[in-house]
Coordinates of C-alpha atoms in Angstrom, one line a residue:
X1 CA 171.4 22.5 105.9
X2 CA 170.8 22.3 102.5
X3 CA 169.5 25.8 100.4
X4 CA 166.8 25.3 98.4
X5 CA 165.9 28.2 95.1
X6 CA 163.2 28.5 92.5
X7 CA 164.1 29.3 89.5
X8 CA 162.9 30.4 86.3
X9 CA 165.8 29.6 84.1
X10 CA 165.9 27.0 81.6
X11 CA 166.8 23.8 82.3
X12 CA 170.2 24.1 79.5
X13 CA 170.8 27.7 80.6
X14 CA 171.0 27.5 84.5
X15 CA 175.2 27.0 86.1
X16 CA 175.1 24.1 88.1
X17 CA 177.4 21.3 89.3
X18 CA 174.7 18.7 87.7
X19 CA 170.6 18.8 86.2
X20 CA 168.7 16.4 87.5
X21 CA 166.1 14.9 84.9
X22 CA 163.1 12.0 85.2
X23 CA 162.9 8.9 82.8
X24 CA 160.2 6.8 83.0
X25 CA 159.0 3.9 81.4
X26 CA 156.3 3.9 79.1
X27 CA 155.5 0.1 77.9
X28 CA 158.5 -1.1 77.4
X29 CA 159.4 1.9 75.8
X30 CA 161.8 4.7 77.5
X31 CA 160.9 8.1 77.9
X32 CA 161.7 11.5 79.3
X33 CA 159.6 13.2 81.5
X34 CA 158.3 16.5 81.0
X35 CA 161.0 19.5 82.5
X36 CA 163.7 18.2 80.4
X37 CA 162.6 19.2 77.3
X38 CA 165.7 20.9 76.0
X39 CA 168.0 18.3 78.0
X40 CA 166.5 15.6 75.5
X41 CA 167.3 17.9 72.5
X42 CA 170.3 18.7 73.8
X43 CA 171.4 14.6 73.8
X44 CA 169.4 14.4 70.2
X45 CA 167.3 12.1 72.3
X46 CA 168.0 11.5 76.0
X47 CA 166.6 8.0 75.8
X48 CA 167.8 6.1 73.8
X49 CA 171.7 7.2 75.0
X50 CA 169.9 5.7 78.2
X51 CA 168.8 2.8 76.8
X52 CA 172.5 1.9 75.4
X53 CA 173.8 2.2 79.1
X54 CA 171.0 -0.4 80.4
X55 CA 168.9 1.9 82.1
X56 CA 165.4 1.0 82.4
X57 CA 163.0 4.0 84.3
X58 CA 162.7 2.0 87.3
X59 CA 162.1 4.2 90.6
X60 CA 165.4 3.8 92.6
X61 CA 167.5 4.3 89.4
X62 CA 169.8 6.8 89.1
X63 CA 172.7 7.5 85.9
X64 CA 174.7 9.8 85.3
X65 CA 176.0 11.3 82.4
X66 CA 178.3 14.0 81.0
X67 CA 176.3 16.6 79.7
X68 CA 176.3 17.1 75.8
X69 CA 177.6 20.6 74.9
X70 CA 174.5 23.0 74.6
X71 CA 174.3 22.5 78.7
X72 CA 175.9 24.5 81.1
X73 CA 175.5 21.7 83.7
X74 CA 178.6 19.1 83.0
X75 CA 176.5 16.5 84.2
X76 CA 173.4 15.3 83.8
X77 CA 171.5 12.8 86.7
X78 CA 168.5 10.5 85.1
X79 CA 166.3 9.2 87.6
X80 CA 163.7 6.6 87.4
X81 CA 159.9 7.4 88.2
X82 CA 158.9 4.0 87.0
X83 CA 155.5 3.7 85.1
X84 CA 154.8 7.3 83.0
X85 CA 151.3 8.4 84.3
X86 CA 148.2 8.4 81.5
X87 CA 147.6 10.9 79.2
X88 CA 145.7 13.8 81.1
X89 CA 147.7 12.9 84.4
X90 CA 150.3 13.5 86.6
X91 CA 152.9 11.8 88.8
X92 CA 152.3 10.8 92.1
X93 CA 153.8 12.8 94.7
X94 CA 155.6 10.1 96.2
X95 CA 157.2 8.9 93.3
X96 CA 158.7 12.5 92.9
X97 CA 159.5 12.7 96.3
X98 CA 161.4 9.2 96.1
X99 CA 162.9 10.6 92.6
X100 CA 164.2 13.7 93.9
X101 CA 165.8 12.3 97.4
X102 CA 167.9 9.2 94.8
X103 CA 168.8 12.2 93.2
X104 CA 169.9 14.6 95.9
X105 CA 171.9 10.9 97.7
X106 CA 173.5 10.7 94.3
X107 CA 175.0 14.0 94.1
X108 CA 176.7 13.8 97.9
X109 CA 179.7 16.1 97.6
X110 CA 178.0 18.6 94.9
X111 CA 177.5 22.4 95.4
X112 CA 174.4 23.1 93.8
X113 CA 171.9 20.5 91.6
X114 CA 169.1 22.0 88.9
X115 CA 166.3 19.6 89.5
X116 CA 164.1 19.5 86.1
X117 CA 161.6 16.8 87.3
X118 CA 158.6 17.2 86.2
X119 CA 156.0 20.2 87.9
X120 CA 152.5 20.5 87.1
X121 CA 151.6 22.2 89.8
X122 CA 152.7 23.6 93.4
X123 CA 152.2 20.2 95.2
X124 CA 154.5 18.6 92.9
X125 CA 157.4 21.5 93.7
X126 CA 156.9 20.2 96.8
X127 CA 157.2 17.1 96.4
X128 CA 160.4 17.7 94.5
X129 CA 161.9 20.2 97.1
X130 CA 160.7 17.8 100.5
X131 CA 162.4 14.8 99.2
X132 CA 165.6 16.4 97.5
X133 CA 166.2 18.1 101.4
X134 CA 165.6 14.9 102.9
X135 CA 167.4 13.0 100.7
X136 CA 170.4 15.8 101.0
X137 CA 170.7 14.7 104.9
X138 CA 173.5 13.4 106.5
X139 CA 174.7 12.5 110.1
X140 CA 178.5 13.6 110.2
X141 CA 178.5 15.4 114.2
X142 CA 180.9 12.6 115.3
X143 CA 183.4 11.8 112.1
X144 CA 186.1 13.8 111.7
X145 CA 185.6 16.3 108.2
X146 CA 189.1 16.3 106.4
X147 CA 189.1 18.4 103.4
X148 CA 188.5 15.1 101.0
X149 CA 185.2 14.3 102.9
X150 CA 181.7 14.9 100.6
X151 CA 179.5 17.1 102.3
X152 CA 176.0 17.0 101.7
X153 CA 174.1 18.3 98.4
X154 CA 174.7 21.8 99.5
X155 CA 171.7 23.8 97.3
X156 CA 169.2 22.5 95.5
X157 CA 167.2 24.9 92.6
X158 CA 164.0 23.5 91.5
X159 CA 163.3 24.6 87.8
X160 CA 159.9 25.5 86.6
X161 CA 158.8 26.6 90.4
X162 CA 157.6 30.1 89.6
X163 CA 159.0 31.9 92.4
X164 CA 156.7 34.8 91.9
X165 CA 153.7 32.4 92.2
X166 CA 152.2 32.5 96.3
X167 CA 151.3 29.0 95.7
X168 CA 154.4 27.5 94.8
X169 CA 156.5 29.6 97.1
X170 CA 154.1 28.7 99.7
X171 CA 155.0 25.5 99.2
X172 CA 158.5 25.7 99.2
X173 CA 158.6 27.5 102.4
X174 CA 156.4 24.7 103.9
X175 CA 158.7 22.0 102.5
X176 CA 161.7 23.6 103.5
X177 CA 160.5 24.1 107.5
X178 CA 158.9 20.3 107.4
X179 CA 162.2 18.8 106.0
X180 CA 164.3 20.6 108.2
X181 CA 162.6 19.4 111.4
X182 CA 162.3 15.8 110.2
X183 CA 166.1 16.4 110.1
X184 CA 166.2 17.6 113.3
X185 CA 164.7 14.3 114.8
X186 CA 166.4 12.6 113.1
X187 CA 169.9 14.2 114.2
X188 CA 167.9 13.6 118.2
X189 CA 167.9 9.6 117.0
X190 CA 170.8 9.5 115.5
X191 CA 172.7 11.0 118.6
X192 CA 174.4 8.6 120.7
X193 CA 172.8 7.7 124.5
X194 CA 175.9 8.8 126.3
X195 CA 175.2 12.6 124.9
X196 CA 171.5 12.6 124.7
X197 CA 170.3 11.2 127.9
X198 CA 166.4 12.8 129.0
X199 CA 168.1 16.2 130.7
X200 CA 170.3 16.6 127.5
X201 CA 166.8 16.4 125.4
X202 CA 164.9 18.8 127.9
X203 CA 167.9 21.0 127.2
X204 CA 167.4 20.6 123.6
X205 CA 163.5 21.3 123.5
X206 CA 164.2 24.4 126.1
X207 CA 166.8 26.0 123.5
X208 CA 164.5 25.7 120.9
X209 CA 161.6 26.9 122.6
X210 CA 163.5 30.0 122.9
X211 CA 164.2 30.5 119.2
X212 CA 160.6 29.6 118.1
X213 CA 158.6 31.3 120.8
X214 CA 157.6 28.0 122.8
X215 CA 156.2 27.3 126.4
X216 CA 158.9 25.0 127.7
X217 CA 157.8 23.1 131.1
X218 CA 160.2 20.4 132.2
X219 CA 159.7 18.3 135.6
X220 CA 162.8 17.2 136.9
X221 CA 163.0 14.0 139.2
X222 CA 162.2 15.9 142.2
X223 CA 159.0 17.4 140.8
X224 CA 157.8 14.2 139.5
X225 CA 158.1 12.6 142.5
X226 CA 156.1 15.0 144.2
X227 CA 153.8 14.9 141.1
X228 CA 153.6 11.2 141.5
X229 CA 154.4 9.8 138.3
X230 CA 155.2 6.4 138.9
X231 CA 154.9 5.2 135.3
X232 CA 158.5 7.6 134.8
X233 CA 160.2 7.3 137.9
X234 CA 159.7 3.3 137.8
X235 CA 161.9 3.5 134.7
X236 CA 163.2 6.1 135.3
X237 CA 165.0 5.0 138.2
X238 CA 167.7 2.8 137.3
X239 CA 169.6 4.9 135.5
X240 CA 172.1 7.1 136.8
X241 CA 170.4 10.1 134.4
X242 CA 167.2 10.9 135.9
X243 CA 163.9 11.0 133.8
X244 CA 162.3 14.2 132.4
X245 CA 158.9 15.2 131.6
X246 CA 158.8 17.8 129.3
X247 CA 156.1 20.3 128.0
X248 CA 157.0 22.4 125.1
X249 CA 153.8 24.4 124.1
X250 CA 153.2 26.2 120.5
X251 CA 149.7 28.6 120.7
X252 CA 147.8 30.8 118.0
X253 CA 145.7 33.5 119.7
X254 CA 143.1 32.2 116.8
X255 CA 143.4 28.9 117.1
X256 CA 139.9 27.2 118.0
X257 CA 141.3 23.9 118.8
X258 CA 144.0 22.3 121.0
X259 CA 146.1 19.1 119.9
X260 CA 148.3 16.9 122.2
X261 CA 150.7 15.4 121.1
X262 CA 152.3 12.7 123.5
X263 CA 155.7 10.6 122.4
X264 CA 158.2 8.1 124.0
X265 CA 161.4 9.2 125.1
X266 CA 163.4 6.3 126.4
X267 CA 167.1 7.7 125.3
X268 CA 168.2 4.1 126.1
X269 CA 166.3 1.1 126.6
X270 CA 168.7 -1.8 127.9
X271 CA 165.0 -3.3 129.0
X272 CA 166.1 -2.7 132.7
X273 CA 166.2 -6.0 134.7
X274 CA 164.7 -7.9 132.1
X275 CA 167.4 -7.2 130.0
X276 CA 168.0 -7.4 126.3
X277 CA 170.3 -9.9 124.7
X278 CA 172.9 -9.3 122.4
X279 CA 171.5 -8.5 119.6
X280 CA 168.4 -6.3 119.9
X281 CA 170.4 -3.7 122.1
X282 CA 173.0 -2.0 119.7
X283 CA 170.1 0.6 118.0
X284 CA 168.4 1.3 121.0
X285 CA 169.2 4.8 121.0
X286 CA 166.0 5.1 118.9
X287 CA 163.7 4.1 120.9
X288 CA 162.8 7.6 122.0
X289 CA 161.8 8.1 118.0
X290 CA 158.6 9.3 119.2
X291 CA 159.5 12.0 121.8
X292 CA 161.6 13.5 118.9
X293 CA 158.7 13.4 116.2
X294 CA 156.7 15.0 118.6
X295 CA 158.8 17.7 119.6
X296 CA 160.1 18.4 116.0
X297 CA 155.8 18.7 114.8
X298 CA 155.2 21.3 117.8
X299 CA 157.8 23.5 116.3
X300 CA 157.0 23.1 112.6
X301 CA 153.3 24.1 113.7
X302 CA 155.2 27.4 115.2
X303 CA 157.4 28.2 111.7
X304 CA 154.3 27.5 109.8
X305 CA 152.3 29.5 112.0
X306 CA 149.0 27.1 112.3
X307 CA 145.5 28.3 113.8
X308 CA 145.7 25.5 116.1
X309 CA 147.3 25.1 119.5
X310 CA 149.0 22.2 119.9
X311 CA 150.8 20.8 123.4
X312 CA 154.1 18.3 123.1
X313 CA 154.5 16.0 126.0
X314 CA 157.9 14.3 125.7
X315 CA 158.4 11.4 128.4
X316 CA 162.1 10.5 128.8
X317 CA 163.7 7.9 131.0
X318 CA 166.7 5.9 130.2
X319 CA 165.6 1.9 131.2
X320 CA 168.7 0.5 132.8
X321 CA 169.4 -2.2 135.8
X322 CA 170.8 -1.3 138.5
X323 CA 170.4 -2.0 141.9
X324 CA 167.3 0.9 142.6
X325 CA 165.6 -0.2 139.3
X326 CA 162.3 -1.7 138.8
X327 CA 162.3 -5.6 139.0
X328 CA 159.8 -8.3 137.2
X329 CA 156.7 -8.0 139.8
X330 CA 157.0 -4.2 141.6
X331 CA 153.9 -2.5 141.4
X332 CA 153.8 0.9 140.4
X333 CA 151.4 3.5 141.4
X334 CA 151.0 5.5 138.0
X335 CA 149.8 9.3 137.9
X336 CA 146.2 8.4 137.1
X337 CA 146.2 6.6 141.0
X338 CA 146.2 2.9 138.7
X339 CA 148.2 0.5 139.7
X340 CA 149.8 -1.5 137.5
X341 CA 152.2 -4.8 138.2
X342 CA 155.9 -5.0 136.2
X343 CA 155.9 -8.4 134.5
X344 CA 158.3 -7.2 132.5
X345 CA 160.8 -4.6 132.1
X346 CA 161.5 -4.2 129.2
X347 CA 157.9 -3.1 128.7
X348 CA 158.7 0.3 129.7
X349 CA 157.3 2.6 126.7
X350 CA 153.6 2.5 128.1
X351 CA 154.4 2.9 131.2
X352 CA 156.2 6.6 130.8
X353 CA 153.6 7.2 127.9
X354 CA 151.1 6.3 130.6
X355 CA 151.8 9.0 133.0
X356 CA 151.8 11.4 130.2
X357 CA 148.6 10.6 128.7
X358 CA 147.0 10.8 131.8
X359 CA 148.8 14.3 132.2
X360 CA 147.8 15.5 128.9
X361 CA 144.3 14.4 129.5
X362 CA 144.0 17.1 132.1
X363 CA 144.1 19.7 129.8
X364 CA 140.7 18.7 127.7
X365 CA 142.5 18.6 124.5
X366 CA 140.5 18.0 121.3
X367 CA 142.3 15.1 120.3
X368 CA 145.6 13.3 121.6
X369 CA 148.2 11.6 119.2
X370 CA 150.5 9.2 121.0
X371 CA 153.7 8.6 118.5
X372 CA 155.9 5.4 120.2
X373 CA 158.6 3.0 119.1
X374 CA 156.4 0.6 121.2
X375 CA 156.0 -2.9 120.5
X376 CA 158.3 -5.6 118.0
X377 CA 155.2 -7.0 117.7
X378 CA 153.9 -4.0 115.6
X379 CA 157.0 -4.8 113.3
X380 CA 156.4 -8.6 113.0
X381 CA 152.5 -6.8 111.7
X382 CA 153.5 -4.7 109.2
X383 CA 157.5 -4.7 108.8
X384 CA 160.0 -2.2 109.0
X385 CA 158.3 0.5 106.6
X386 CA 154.6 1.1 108.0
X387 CA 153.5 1.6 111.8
X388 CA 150.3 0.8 112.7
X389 CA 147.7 3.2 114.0
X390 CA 145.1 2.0 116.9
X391 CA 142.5 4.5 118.3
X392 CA 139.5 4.8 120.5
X393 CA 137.5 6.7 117.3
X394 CA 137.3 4.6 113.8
X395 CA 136.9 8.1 111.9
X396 CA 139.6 9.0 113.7
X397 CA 141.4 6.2 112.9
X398 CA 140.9 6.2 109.3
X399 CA 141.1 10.2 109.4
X400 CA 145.0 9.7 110.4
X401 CA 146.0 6.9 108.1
X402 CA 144.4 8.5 105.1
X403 CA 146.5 11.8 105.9
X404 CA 149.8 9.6 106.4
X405 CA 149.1 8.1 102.9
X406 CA 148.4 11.5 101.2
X407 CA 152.5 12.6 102.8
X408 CA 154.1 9.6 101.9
X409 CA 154.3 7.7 104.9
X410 CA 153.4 4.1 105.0
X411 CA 150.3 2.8 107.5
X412 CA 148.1 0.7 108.2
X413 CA 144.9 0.8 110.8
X414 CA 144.8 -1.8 113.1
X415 CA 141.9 -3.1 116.2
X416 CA 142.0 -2.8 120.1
X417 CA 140.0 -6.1 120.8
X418 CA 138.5 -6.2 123.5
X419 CA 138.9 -9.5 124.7
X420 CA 142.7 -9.1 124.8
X421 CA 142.2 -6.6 128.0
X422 CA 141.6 -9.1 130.2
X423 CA 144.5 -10.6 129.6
X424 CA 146.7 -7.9 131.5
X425 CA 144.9 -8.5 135.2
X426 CA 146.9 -9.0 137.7
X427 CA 145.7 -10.7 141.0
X428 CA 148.2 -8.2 142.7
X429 CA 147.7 -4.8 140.9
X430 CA 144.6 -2.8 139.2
X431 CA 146.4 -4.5 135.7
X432 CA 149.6 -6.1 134.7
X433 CA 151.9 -3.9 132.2
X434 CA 151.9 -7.5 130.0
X435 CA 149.2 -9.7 128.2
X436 CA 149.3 -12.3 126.0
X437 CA 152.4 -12.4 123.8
X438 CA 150.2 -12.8 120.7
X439 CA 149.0 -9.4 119.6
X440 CA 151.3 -7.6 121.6
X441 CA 151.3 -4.8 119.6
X442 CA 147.5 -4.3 120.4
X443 CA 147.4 -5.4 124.1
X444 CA 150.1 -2.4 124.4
X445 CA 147.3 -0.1 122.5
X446 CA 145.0 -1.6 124.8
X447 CA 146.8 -0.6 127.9
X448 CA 147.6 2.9 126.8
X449 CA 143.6 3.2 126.4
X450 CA 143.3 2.7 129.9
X451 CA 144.8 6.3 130.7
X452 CA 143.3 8.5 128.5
X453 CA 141.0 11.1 129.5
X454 CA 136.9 10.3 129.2
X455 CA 135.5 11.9 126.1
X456 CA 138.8 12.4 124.6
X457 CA 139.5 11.1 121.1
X458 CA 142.5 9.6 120.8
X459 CA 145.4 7.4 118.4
X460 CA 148.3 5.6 119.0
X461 CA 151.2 5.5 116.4
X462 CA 153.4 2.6 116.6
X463 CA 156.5 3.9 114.8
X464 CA 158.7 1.0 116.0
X465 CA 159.2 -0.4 112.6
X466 CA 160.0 2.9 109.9
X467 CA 161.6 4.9 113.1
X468 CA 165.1 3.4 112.3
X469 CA 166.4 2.2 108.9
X470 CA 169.1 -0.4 109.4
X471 CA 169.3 -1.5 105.8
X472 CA 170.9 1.2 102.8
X473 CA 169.3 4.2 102.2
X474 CA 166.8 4.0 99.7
X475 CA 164.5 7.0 98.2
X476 CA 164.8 10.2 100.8
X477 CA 165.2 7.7 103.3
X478 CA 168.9 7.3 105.3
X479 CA 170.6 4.9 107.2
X480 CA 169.8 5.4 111.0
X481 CA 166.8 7.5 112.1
X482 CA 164.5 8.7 109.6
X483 CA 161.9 11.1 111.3
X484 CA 158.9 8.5 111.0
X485 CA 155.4 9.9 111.8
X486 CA 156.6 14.2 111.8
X487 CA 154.7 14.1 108.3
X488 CA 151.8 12.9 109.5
X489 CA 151.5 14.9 112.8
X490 CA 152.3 18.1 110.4
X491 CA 149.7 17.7 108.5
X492 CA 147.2 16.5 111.2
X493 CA 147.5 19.8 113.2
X494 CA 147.2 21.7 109.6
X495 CA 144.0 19.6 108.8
X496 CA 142.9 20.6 112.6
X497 CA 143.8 24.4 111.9
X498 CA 141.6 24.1 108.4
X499 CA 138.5 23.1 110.9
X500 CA 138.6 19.2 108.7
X501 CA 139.0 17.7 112.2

């Protein structure tokens, strides 16, 4: 993992394999952001040598160059932050946050980076320090590491930080623990099926339940059987590796308020019977994106230490065919006592999330977050950069999507009409696990309504779009899984802690 340091130094005095700096563009003028004041004297004026090599301030754009003598950094890293803010203002956290994870992809194979972006204040340090960690990540457990291979950015220092200020190395701290668990989903995602398969991923949540101080429950095929949690064992079932339930618990003896937080954990999703073609199978190692957000915001509320209690509920299956899966028309008899007809397998996502809604219910949470890589429908929406958020509470609704904004995460907050419901009856079953193919995405919210608790506010995150980035890495996003949504939950149970919920 990679260090992070505040330092004091100046940004020509600190040792450092490179000094990252911020350009921006200012009309059509080039100009250096504040932070690298003595980096631009250094250069006798930084931009214009930038302007002679073509660069242009854009955000994504990174150049390096060999530092002028006066630096003790040999190189120096421009990145662009696009439009330079009006007088009297300050860059937008996001754009530092992209800036600073361009940056920290760009050094790949360095020891230690100065990053002299600008800081006004703690929430830009961190910015700076959240996306230069992410960006830093890398997924190298299964390539062999010869002695040529580039390692990760191995420390990053953020200058102008004031380490002695509580603010700023409040902020730090909380940057550091919220990176590193985004990481740690996405090494869950990244993992392949034959390794992580739903007892692997109890195993997982049970060691770290023992490091952080966690309640680790997990019912094993035998218990949910007698349970009766047909929604898990109906998809459960097919596969040779038998589903999970897991509850991994984090509780403040202050804490006024309980959260639930409920995600998808289908370690494989072949779409059972009604199988996948080539083609749409190859990633679906993701698509248990949202058990791993879940369990990676349970224990970032335990290293931050929130005044709130908040409750994981991670349901993992593995949706294959075999001869004892679940075909096209079965009926299931789900944990609430519903019944609900299979139209289609490869459906599966509410009907495990099903059985642990209804489970969480049972506890009288405050609230309960559903995080799911649910629907291609959702993706067809909004793309592959924003999931959509559905809930049974508007203020809740918007509450959720304004707090994914303010960390960076792409949103958007979408209906649950009603008149798509009846779509889902089934002349066999209580309802039909399908409706109409148009607005899938929100017949799938619609059905996962069905089994939360009465009086219970609730949302549904559909992740299935930003959970897996197929395409280069861009920003502090990577290649592969990306930790979609652990932001948002983050800062949703600190919001509950404050008493703002």
């Amino acid at each position: 993992m990679t260090a992070l340091t505040l330092s004091t130094a100046g940004a020509a005095t600190l040792r450092a394999d490179a000094l990252v700096v911020g350009v921006a563009k200012s009309g059509k003028t080039l100009v250096v952001a504040p932070g690298a004041e003595a980096v631009d004297k250094a250069f006798d004026g930084l931009a214009a040598v930038l302007e002679t090599l073509g660069a242009s301030g854009a955000e994504g754009e990174a150049t390096k160059l060999p530092a002028p003598a006066g630096l003790k950094a040999p190189v120096v890293l421009a990145v662009g932050l696009g439009a330079a803010p009006e007088d009297g203002e300050s860059y937008d956290a996001e754009i530092l946050r992209r800036a600073a994870g361009v940056a920290a992809r760009t050094l790949t194979g360095s020891k230690k980076a100065a990053f002299a972006l600008p800081i006004a204040a703690a929430e830009d340090a961190a910015a700076i320090a959240e996306g230069a960690l992410l960006g830093a990540y890398a997924y190298t457990a299964y390539q062999e590491t010869g002695k040529d291979a580039k390692k990760p950015l191995a420390e990053v220092a953020l200058l102008g930080a004031k380490p002695r200020d509580k603010a700023y190395k409040a902020a730090a701290e909380r940057a550091q623990a919220v990176a590193e668990e985004i990481n740690r989903a996405r090494d869950l995602i990244n993992q392949p099926p034959n390794d992580l398969y739903p007892a692997t991923f109890a195993a997982a949540v049970q060691a770290a339940g023992k490091e952080y101080g966690l309640k680790v429950q997990v019912l094993d095929e035998k218990a949910l059987t007698k349970g009766g949690f047909g929604g898990i064992l109906g998809v459960g079932n097919g596969s040779v590796n038998p589903p999970r339930l897991v509850r991994v618990a984090y509780t403040h003896p202050k804490a006024e308020k309980t959260l639930a937080l409920v995600g998808k954990g289908i370690t494989y999703d072949s779409g059972g019977i009604s199988l996948k073609p080539a083609g749409h199978n190859e990633t679906m190692k993701c698509d248990m994106a949202g058990a791993a957000a879940v369990f990676s915001s349970v224990v970032a509320a335990a290293r931050l230490g929130l005044e709130v209690n908040v409750t994981g509920w991670l349901a993992l299956a593995e949706n294959m065919p075999s001869g004892s899966a679940t075909r096209p028309g079965d009926v299931l008899r789900m944990y609430s006592g519903k019944t609900v007809e299979v139209l289609n397998t490869d459906a599966e996502g509410r009907l495990v999330l099903a059985d642990a809604l209804t489970k969480a219910s049972e506890e009288h949470p405050d609230a309960i977050v559903d995080v799911a890589t649910l629907t291609g429908a959702m993706v067809l929406a909004l793309g592959d950069r924003t999931f959509g958020i559905m809930a049974n509470d508007d203020d809740f609704r918007t509450a959720i999507h304004e707090i994914a904004e303010e960390v960076g995460e792409q949103s958007w907050p979408m209906p649950l009409p009603a008149d798509l419901r009846k779509t889902m009856d089934s002349p066999t079953a209580d309802m039909a696990n399908m409706g109409v193919r148009m607005g899938g995405g929100l017949v799938a919210g619609l059905f996962l309504q069905e089994f939360v608790g009465e009086g219970i506010a609730w949302a549904h995150l559909d992740i299935a779009g930003p959970a897996f980035h197929e395409g280069a890495p861009y920003g502090y996003t990577p290649k592969g899984g990306t930790g979609s949504s652990v932001r948002t939950l983050v800062k949703l149970a600190e919001r509950t802690a404050a008493g703002e919920l």
